[in-house]
Amino acid sequence: MPKPRLLFMGTPEFAVPALKGLARSGYPVIGVVTQPDRPQGRGRATAPPPIKILAEALGLTVLQPARVRDAVFLETFRALAPDMVVVAAFGQILPKEIIHGPRLGCINIHPSLLPKYRGAAPINWALIRGEEKTGVTIMRMDEGVDSGAILLQEETPIGTEESFGELHDRLANMGEELLLIALAMLQTGTLRPLPQDGSLATTAPRLTREDGLIRWDAGVRNIVSLIRGLSPLPCAYTFIGGRKLKVFAAAAEGSAIAEKPGTVAGETAAGLRVAAQDGYVLVKEVQLEGKKRLPIGEFLRGCRIAPGQVLG
């Protein structure tokens, strides 16, 4: 049986393993749709998305529509006439024609155990909310937000110190493996879609700048979960002397506190102790606005933070 002609839609690093897997497995990828090049980094120089770089290296046709709903792109889509569309963190809402037009439909790789964490930032929110497990779902897309029928799903425990960056990479690789299994099963007719139970749905909305602000009057475990869930990007932060201080790594210390939340209680070998609601946060790695990212010991050699100083 010939493999289906695929149109791949994805943009960030999360989508890279999936496209690599399709190419390695011999699937005919007739085009790759990704977001336009955008300014990135501190210098704001225009740069291509990771999927464009990979697609060009593989010799694949790249399309970068500003809006996939535009008539010009939809005309191109009709001309390509893919058997199936595969989506991985593309970044735009798809119109009905793309979702329902292909002969074999449109499937999506979503990094959560749907129906939990529907939305744009499921990995971040699973960590922020202290989940002990997550996973990857291959779903058939419909017109809702991550509400389509589940084709395959795989669960994985979340490491007690695992950061967003580490979990992101693990789930991206899991997504590739699960996608290839799902495609093989779809071809043989052995995959049975399972409708989601909407009553169990939770959301994972796009992160805002305010979501990253550390509120020291929260519980220690909540603060550490926030830091893990946003490291290395977009990164949790506080303020010191009016300057933004990003916090990349921290641990919890549950001892009784004597200081008000946000107060620095001194430095130990484990990190900078900062009082929270029910214990201390041991800050381990930081970056002061305009400076390099550093382990806390090295940072404190160049920027003294005295006990009693208040962050936030």
GROMACS .gro file of C-alpha atoms in nm, residues 50-310:
model
  261
   50PRO     CA    1   1.335   2.586   1.311
   51ILE     CA    2   1.103   2.388   1.082
   52LYS     CA    3   1.196   2.601   0.781
   53ILE     CA    4   1.566   2.535   0.843
   54LEU     CA    5   1.506   2.159   0.860
   55ALA     CA    6   1.268   2.152   0.562
   56GLU     CA    7   1.516   2.334   0.339
   57ALA     CA    8   1.794   2.100   0.451
   58LEU     CA    9   1.571   1.808   0.348
   59GLY     CA   10   1.499   1.970   0.011
   60LEU     CA   11   1.128   2.012   0.084
   61THR     CA   12   0.900   2.286  -0.048
   62VAL     CA   13   0.841   2.553   0.219
   63LEU     CA   14   0.532   2.775   0.237
   64GLN     CA   15   0.510   3.065   0.484
   65PRO     CA   16   0.165   3.226   0.463
   66ALA     CA   17   0.095   3.512   0.703
   67ARG     CA   18  -0.258   3.371   0.731
   68VAL     CA   19  -0.358   3.021   0.622
   69ARG     CA   20  -0.714   3.147   0.576
   70ASP     CA   21  -0.609   3.373   0.288
   71ALA     CA   22  -0.749   3.285  -0.054
   72VAL     CA   23  -0.404   3.268  -0.215
   73PHE     CA   24  -0.280   3.005   0.029
   74LEU     CA   25  -0.602   2.803   0.010
   75GLU     CA   26  -0.565   2.794  -0.368
   76THR     CA   27  -0.214   2.654  -0.323
   77PHE     CA   28  -0.349   2.403  -0.071
   78ARG     CA   29  -0.608   2.279  -0.322
   79ALA     CA   30  -0.342   2.244  -0.590
   80LEU     CA   31  -0.121   2.037  -0.358
   81ALA     CA   32  -0.417   1.809  -0.278
   82PRO     CA   33  -0.255   1.624   0.016
   83ASP     CA   34  -0.397   1.292   0.133
   84MET     CA   35  -0.345   1.405   0.491
   85VAL     CA   36  -0.228   1.707   0.690
   86VAL     CA   37   0.001   1.653   0.990
   87VAL     CA   38   0.017   1.939   1.241
   88ALA     CA   39   0.271   1.995   1.519
   89ALA     CA   40   0.267   2.331   1.701
   90PHE     CA   41   0.191   2.529   1.387
   91GLY     CA   42   0.065   2.845   1.557
   92GLN     CA   43  -0.244   2.945   1.356
   93ILE     CA   44  -0.609   2.842   1.369
   94LEU     CA   45  -0.684   2.625   1.067
   95PRO     CA   46  -0.989   2.682   0.845
   96LYS     CA   47  -1.247   2.409   0.776
   97GLU     CA   48  -1.106   2.339   0.431
   98ILE     CA   49  -0.767   2.234   0.569
   99ILE     CA   50  -0.919   2.032   0.854
  100HIS     CA   51  -1.178   1.846   0.649
  101GLY     CA   52  -1.049   1.870   0.291
  102PRO     CA   53  -0.782   1.597   0.276
  103ARG     CA   54  -0.897   1.243   0.196
  104LEU     CA   55  -0.748   1.107   0.521
  105GLY     CA   56  -0.816   1.414   0.731
  106CYS     CA   57  -0.593   1.627   0.951
  107ILE     CA   58  -0.410   1.498   1.259
  108ASN     CA   59  -0.226   1.684   1.532
  109ILE     CA   60   0.052   1.604   1.782
  110HIS     CA   61  -0.048   1.757   2.117
  111PRO     CA   62   0.184   1.739   2.422
  112SER     CA   63  -0.068   1.658   2.693
  113LEU     CA   64  -0.304   1.383   2.801
  114LEU     CA   65  -0.613   1.524   2.633
  115PRO     CA   66  -0.871   1.632   2.729
  116LYS     CA   67  -0.644   1.784   2.996
  117TYR     CA   68  -0.449   2.094   2.897
  118ARG     CA   69  -0.612   2.195   2.573
  119GLY     CA   70  -0.448   2.508   2.436
  120ALA     CA   71  -0.123   2.677   2.341
  121ALA     CA   72   0.102   2.601   2.641
  122PRO     CA   73   0.025   2.251   2.777
  123ILE     CA   74   0.381   2.161   2.880
  124ASN     CA   75   0.428   2.482   3.076
  125TRP     CA   76   0.097   2.458   3.258
  126ALA     CA   77   0.137   2.091   3.348
  127LEU     CA   78   0.460   2.181   3.528
  128ILE     CA   79   0.329   2.505   3.679
  129ARG     CA   80   0.030   2.321   3.825
  130GLY     CA   81   0.248   2.049   3.975
  131GLU     CA   82   0.131   1.754   3.766
  132GLU     CA   83   0.316   1.427   3.828
  133LYS     CA   84   0.249   1.289   3.480
  134THR     CA   85   0.177   1.412   3.130
  135GLY     CA   86   0.208   1.267   2.782
  136VAL     CA   87   0.144   1.304   2.411
  137THR     CA   88  -0.182   1.268   2.220
  138ILE     CA   89  -0.224   1.209   1.847
  139MET     CA   90  -0.568   1.348   1.767
  140ARG     CA   91  -0.790   1.393   1.466
  141MET     CA   92  -0.846   1.767   1.431
  142ASP     CA   93  -1.187   1.932   1.434
  143GLU     CA   94  -1.290   2.297   1.450
  144GLY     CA   95  -1.253   2.325   1.828
  145VAL     CA   96  -0.938   2.390   2.030
  146ASP     CA   97  -0.769   2.050   2.073
  147SER     CA   98  -1.111   1.889   2.105
  148GLY     CA   99  -1.091   1.626   1.829
  149ALA     CA  100  -1.107   1.250   1.872
  150ILE     CA  101  -0.804   1.077   2.027
  151LEU     CA  102  -0.621   0.837   1.796
  152LEU     CA  103  -0.329   0.740   2.021
  153GLN     CA  104  -0.205   0.855   2.360
  154GLU     CA  105   0.105   0.778   2.565
  155GLU     CA  106   0.168   0.872   2.927
  156THR     CA  107   0.500   0.958   3.095
  157PRO     CA  108   0.594   1.060   3.451
  158ILE     CA  109   0.732   1.409   3.507
  159GLY     CA  110   1.069   1.415   3.681
  160THR     CA  111   1.072   1.587   4.019
  161GLU     CA  112   1.330   1.840   3.897
  162GLU     CA  113   1.244   1.835   3.526
  163SER     CA  114   1.224   2.178   3.361
  164PHE     CA  115   1.008   2.293   3.074
  165GLY     CA  116   1.301   2.268   2.835
  166GLU     CA  117   1.381   1.910   2.936
  167LEU     CA  118   1.020   1.793   2.929
  168HIS     CA  119   0.958   1.973   2.598
  169ASP     CA  120   1.239   1.779   2.431
  170ARG     CA  121   1.122   1.445   2.573
  171LEU     CA  122   0.765   1.500   2.458
  172ALA     CA  123   0.877   1.615   2.113
  173ASN     CA  124   1.062   1.285   2.068
  174MET     CA  125   0.765   1.090   2.204
  175GLY     CA  126   0.545   1.276   1.957
  176GLU     CA  127   0.758   1.160   1.665
  177GLU     CA  128   0.739   0.796   1.775
  178LEU     CA  129   0.365   0.808   1.838
  179LEU     CA  130   0.298   0.984   1.506
  180LEU     CA  131   0.472   0.712   1.308
  181ILE     CA  132   0.280   0.441   1.493
  182ALA     CA  133  -0.049   0.623   1.431
  183LEU     CA  134   0.021   0.666   1.059
  184ALA     CA  135   0.101   0.297   1.020
  185MET     CA  136  -0.217   0.199   1.205
  186LEU     CA  137  -0.428   0.441   1.001
  187GLN     CA  138  -0.301   0.278   0.682
  188THR     CA  139  -0.398  -0.067   0.804
  189GLY     CA  140  -0.733   0.047   0.941
  190THR     CA  141  -0.653  -0.067   1.296
  191LEU     CA  142  -0.690   0.272   1.466
  192ARG     CA  143  -1.022   0.358   1.630
  193PRO     CA  144  -1.085   0.724   1.718
  194LEU     CA  145  -1.201   0.785   2.075
  195PRO     CA  146  -1.413   1.099   2.132
  196GLN     CA  147  -1.290   1.322   2.413
  197ASP     CA  148  -1.496   1.367   2.728
  198GLY     CA  149  -1.541   1.744   2.730
  199SER     CA  150  -1.647   1.742   3.095
  200LEU     CA  151  -1.288   1.647   3.188
  201ALA     CA  152  -1.125   1.921   2.980
  202THR     CA  153  -0.883   2.171   3.130
  203THR     CA  154  -0.711   2.458   2.952
  204ALA     CA  155  -0.352   2.567   2.891
  205PRO     CA  156  -0.381   2.926   2.765
  206ARG     CA  157  -0.102   3.119   2.599
  207LEU     CA  158   0.138   3.253   2.861
  208THR     CA  159   0.143   3.624   2.942
  209ARG     CA  160   0.426   3.832   3.087
  210GLU     CA  161   0.239   3.848   3.418
  211ASP     CA  162   0.230   3.468   3.443
  212GLY     CA  163   0.608   3.466   3.492
  213LEU     CA  164   0.619   3.704   3.789
  214ILE     CA  165   0.723   3.523   4.107
  215ARG     CA  166   0.486   3.603   4.392
  216TRP     CA  167   0.687   3.529   4.701
  217ASP     CA  168   0.378   3.511   4.922
  218ALA     CA  169   0.279   3.187   4.745
  219GLY     CA  170   0.374   2.842   4.873
  220VAL     CA  171   0.729   2.717   4.818
  221ARG     CA  172   0.625   2.427   4.596
  222ASN     CA  173   0.406   2.653   4.384
  223ILE     CA  174   0.697   2.891   4.329
  224VAL     CA  175   0.940   2.612   4.240
  225SER     CA  176   0.682   2.464   4.001
  226LEU     CA  177   0.645   2.802   3.831
  227ILE     CA  178   1.022   2.834   3.789
  228ARG     CA  179   1.051   2.481   3.644
  229GLY     CA  180   0.752   2.538   3.417
  230LEU     CA  181   0.903   2.848   3.258
  231SER     CA  182   1.270   2.747   3.236
  232PRO     CA  183   1.450   2.831   3.016
  233LEU     CA  184   1.180   3.019   2.822
  234PRO     CA  185   1.003   3.251   2.883
  235CYS     CA  186   1.151   3.227   3.237
  236ALA     CA  187   1.009   3.320   3.576
  237TYR     CA  188   1.134   3.648   3.717
  238THR     CA  189   1.146   3.880   4.015
  239PHE     CA  190   1.301   4.221   4.075
  240ILE     CA  191   1.603   4.331   4.273
  241GLY     CA  192   1.671   4.699   4.321
  242GLY     CA  193   1.427   4.775   4.040
  243ARG     CA  194   1.607   4.547   3.792
  244LYS     CA  195   1.456   4.232   3.646
  245LEU     CA  196   1.612   3.908   3.771
  246LYS     CA  197   1.527   3.589   3.581
  247VAL     CA  198   1.528   3.268   3.785
  248PHE     CA  199   1.610   2.951   3.590
  249ALA     CA  200   1.643   2.692   3.865
  250ALA     CA  201   1.537   2.658   4.228
  251ALA     CA  202   1.452   2.403   4.495
  252ALA     CA  203   1.217   2.392   4.793
  253GLU     CA  204   1.315   2.401   5.160
  254GLY     CA  205   1.020   2.344   5.388
  255SER     CA  206   1.160   2.481   5.715
  256ALA     CA  207   0.977   2.738   5.927
  257ILE     CA  208   1.034   3.099   5.825
  258ALA     CA  209   1.099   3.408   6.033
  259GLU     CA  210   1.107   3.664   5.751
  260LYS     CA  211   0.831   3.811   5.539
  261PRO     CA  212   0.792   3.664   5.188
  262GLY     CA  213   1.053   3.779   4.938
  263THR     CA  214   1.318   3.844   5.203
  264VAL     CA  215   1.666   3.708   5.138
  265ALA     CA  216   1.771   3.492   5.433
  266GLY     CA  217   2.130   3.427   5.328
  267GLU     CA  218   2.331   3.199   5.102
  268THR     CA  219   2.400   2.828   5.151
  269ALA     CA  220   2.579   2.570   4.939
  270ALA     CA  221   2.236   2.475   4.799
  271GLY     CA  222   2.143   2.825   4.686
  272LEU     CA  223   2.021   3.170   4.786
  273ARG     CA  224   1.749   3.129   5.050
  274VAL     CA  225   1.444   3.346   4.986
  275ALA     CA  226   1.144   3.338   5.220
  276ALA     CA  227   0.805   3.233   5.082
  277GLN     CA  228   0.471   3.165   5.248
  278ASP     CA  229   0.560   2.830   5.404
  279GLY     CA  230   0.936   2.788   5.374
  280TYR     CA  231   1.234   2.895   5.167
  281VAL     CA  232   1.302   2.886   4.796
  282LEU     CA  233   1.665   2.798   4.721
  283VAL     CA  234   1.748   3.001   4.412
  284LYS     CA  235   2.017   2.822   4.209
  285GLU     CA  236   2.056   2.993   3.871
  286VAL     CA  237   1.974   3.349   3.763
  287GLN     CA  238   2.026   3.620   3.504
  288LEU     CA  239   2.020   3.988   3.588
  289GLU     CA  240   1.876   4.219   3.325
  290GLY     CA  241   2.146   4.290   3.064
  291LYS     CA  242   2.386   4.028   3.207
  292LYS     CA  243   2.475   3.662   3.151
  293ARG     CA  244   2.292   3.363   3.292
  294LEU     CA  245   2.495   3.234   3.590
  295PRO     CA  246   2.490   2.980   3.874
  296ILE     CA  247   2.392   3.165   4.190
  297GLY     CA  248   2.736   3.134   4.354
  298GLU     CA  249   2.909   3.295   4.058
  299PHE     CA  250   2.637   3.560   4.032
  300LEU     CA  251   2.676   3.658   4.398
  301ARG     CA  252   3.050   3.706   4.357
  302GLY     CA  253   2.975   3.994   4.123
  303CYS     CA  254   2.647   4.118   4.267
  304ARG     CA  255   2.610   4.113   4.643
  305ILE     CA  256   2.264   4.046   4.784
  306ALA     CA  257   2.262   4.107   5.158
  307PRO     CA  258   2.046   3.912   5.402
  308GLY     CA  259   1.730   4.113   5.470
  309GLN     CA  260   1.709   4.250   5.116
  310VAL     CA  261   1.362   4.203   4.967
   0.00000   0.00000   0.00000
